Short mmCIF file of C-alpha atoms in Angstrom, two decimals:
data_model
loop_
_atom_site.label_atom_id
_atom_site.label_comp_id
_atom_site.label_asym_id
_atom_site.label_seq_id
_atom_site.Cartn_x
_atom_site.Cartn_y
_atom_site.Cartn_z
CA UNK V 27 -35.17 46.21 -25.86
CA UNK V 28 -31.34 46.19 -25.14
CA UNK V 29 -31.68 49.87 -23.75
CA UNK V 30 -33.74 48.65 -21.32
CA UNK V 31 -31.43 46.10 -19.59
CA UNK V 32 -29.43 47.28 -16.57
CA UNK V 33 -25.82 47.59 -17.86
CA UNK V 34 -23.51 44.65 -16.71
CA UNK V 35 -19.48 45.51 -15.90
CA UNK V 36 -17.24 43.15 -17.65
CA UNK V 37 -15.71 40.40 -15.77
CA UNK V 38 -12.18 41.42 -14.68
CA UNK V 39 -10.59 38.41 -16.17
CA UNK V 40 -12.00 38.53 -19.37
CA UNK V 41 -9.24 39.54 -21.35
CA UNK V 42 -6.85 36.89 -19.65
CA UNK V 43 -9.67 33.86 -20.68
CA UNK V 44 -10.09 34.89 -24.20
CA UNK V 45 -6.02 34.80 -24.39
CA UNK V 46 -6.04 31.41 -23.07
CA UNK V 47 -9.03 30.44 -25.34
CA UNK V 48 -6.46 31.45 -28.12
CA UNK V 49 -3.57 30.39 -27.12
CA UNK V 50 -5.11 26.77 -26.58
CA UNK V 51 -6.71 27.19 -30.45
CA UNK V 52 -3.04 28.07 -31.70
CA UNK V 53 -1.40 24.93 -30.17
CA UNK V 54 -4.58 23.06 -31.40
CA UNK V 55 -5.17 19.83 -33.03
CA UNK V 56 -2.65 19.91 -35.53
CA UNK V 57 -0.07 19.78 -33.20
CA UNK V 58 0.59 15.49 -32.01
CA UNK V 59 1.91 16.85 -28.76
CA UNK V 60 -1.05 18.62 -28.00
CA UNK V 61 -2.90 15.85 -28.52
CA UNK V 62 -1.27 14.15 -25.55
CA UNK V 63 -2.95 16.79 -23.25
CA UNK V 64 -6.06 14.65 -23.72
CA UNK V 65 -4.75 11.44 -22.06
CA UNK V 66 -5.96 10.29 -18.77
CA UNK V 67 -4.23 11.53 -15.90
CA UNK V 68 -3.28 8.10 -14.61
CA UNK V 69 -1.47 7.33 -17.96
CA UNK V 70 0.24 10.84 -17.80
CA UNK V 71 1.41 10.30 -14.21
CA UNK V 72 2.36 6.80 -14.88
CA UNK V 73 4.62 7.97 -17.95
CA UNK V 74 6.13 10.73 -15.50
CA UNK V 75 7.45 8.33 -12.84
CA UNK V 76 9.79 6.50 -15.47
CA UNK V 77 11.51 9.43 -17.20
CA UNK V 78 14.96 10.80 -15.90
CA UNK V 79 14.50 14.14 -14.19
CA UNK V 80 16.77 17.06 -13.80
CA UNK V 81 16.87 20.52 -11.92
CA UNK V 82 15.28 22.94 -14.05
CA UNK V 83 17.36 26.09 -14.77
CA UNK V 84 16.72 29.21 -13.00
CA UNK V 85 17.24 28.19 -9.38
CA UNK V 86 13.40 27.55 -8.52
CA UNK V 87 14.21 23.89 -7.28
CA UNK V 88 11.66 22.56 -9.59
CA UNK V 89 12.34 19.55 -11.50
CA UNK V 90 11.82 18.76 -15.15
CA UNK V 91 11.57 15.82 -17.51
CA UNK V 92 11.34 15.70 -20.82
CA UNK V 93 9.18 13.14 -22.86
CA UNK V 94 8.64 13.91 -26.05
CA UNK V 95 9.94 16.57 -28.69
CA UNK V 96 8.53 17.22 -32.28
CA UNK V 97 11.92 19.23 -34.14
CA UNK V 98 9.52 19.52 -37.11
CA UNK V 99 7.06 22.00 -35.13
CA UNK V 100 9.57 22.85 -32.37
CA UNK V 101 7.76 21.68 -30.08
CA UNK V 102 8.22 19.88 -26.34
CA UNK V 103 6.54 17.87 -24.04
CA UNK V 104 7.58 17.49 -20.75
CA UNK V 105 7.03 17.12 -17.07
CA UNK V 106 7.70 19.55 -13.99
CA UNK V 107 7.25 18.83 -10.56
CA UNK V 108 7.96 20.79 -7.53
CA UNK V 109 8.01 19.58 -3.71
CA UNK V 110 6.48 22.43 -1.46
CA UNK V 111 5.67 25.71 -2.11
CA UNK V 112 7.13 28.52 -4.04
CA UNK V 113 8.12 30.45 -7.44
CA UNK V 114 8.93 28.76 -10.93
CA UNK V 115 11.78 30.72 -12.87
CA UNK V 116 10.29 33.47 -14.97
CA UNK V 117 10.42 32.56 -18.49
CA UNK V 118 8.93 34.05 -21.74
CA UNK V 119 6.87 31.66 -24.38
CA UNK V 120 8.32 31.80 -28.08
CA UNK V 121 4.62 30.20 -28.85
CA UNK V 122 1.71 28.92 -26.86
CA UNK V 123 2.05 26.92 -23.92
CA UNK V 124 -0.65 24.68 -22.35
CA UNK V 125 0.07 22.97 -18.82
CA UNK V 126 -2.45 20.33 -17.35
CA UNK V 127 -2.34 20.22 -13.64
CA UNK V 128 -1.71 16.19 -12.50
CA UNK V 129 -1.46 16.85 -8.77
CA UNK V 130 -1.54 19.97 -6.56
CA UNK V 131 -1.96 23.30 -7.38
CA UNK V 132 -0.39 25.85 -10.12
CA UNK V 133 -1.07 29.33 -9.79
CA UNK V 134 -0.67 32.08 -12.72
CA UNK V 135 -1.57 35.47 -12.34
CA UNK V 136 -3.41 34.94 -9.22
CA UNK V 137 -5.60 32.19 -10.77
CA UNK V 138 -5.37 28.75 -8.60
CA UNK V 139 -5.59 25.79 -11.31
CA UNK V 140 -6.05 22.47 -9.65
CA UNK V 141 -5.81 18.59 -10.52
CA UNK V 142 -7.61 18.02 -13.88
CA UNK V 143 -7.15 22.00 -15.01
CA UNK V 144 -5.55 23.50 -17.92
CA UNK V 145 -3.98 26.93 -18.28
CA UNK V 146 -2.68 28.29 -21.63
CA UNK V 147 -0.30 31.20 -22.11
CA UNK V 148 0.09 32.95 -25.37
CA UNK V 149 3.17 33.07 -27.49
CA UNK V 150 5.20 36.33 -26.95
CA UNK V 151 4.32 36.45 -23.11
CA UNK V 152 6.35 35.98 -19.89
CA UNK V 153 5.26 35.06 -16.40
CA UNK V 154 6.55 33.58 -13.42
CA UNK V 155 4.07 30.89 -12.09
CA UNK V 156 3.98 29.48 -8.70
CA UNK V 157 2.29 26.61 -6.58
CA UNK V 158 1.13 26.97 -2.66
CA UNK V 159 1.90 23.23 -1.77
CA UNK V 160 3.55 21.85 -4.70
CA UNK V 161 2.54 19.96 -8.00
CA UNK V 162 3.15 17.66 -10.89
CA UNK V 163 2.59 19.15 -14.22
CA UNK V 164 2.31 18.14 -17.65
CA UNK V 165 3.08 20.89 -20.21
CA UNK V 166 3.24 21.15 -24.14
CA UNK V 167 5.49 24.07 -25.31
CA UNK V 168 7.87 25.62 -27.79
CA UNK V 169 11.55 24.62 -27.67
CA UNK V 170 12.34 28.53 -28.07
CA UNK V 171 11.18 29.36 -24.92
CA UNK V 172 13.49 31.12 -22.43
CA UNK V 173 14.31 31.73 -19.16
CA UNK V 174 14.36 35.09 -17.65
CA UNK V 175 16.95 36.51 -14.82
CA UNK V 176 15.72 37.67 -12.04
#
């Protein structure tokens, strides 16, 4: 019966979607900070409004505010905001990162994520995401991530 069905090409983004799913599972429910990704967006926005903000390293004009750090797991929960469009610093992930878009848009490898959507990147990967119009993001990542030159 399978030989009678016409062949269907594999989706071009299948590999990326699989890696994202694996990355989400690697952060997983065992991480206390990853559980914060399940909080309501309004609650996360309220938390972000009360934090101290600083320019993000890497010269992107984005700002960052650290919320919680788990030294034992070497994880950090933080917010990133950028007014207007442009690129974020090119960076490498020591372990998996998950980003929840709280407002605006977030572009990773030509895929646009909007309010309420999450994107994950597996450890050992690097990228330079962008925003088209500006955004507010909530991120859970490794304290060992690093900004790359150029």
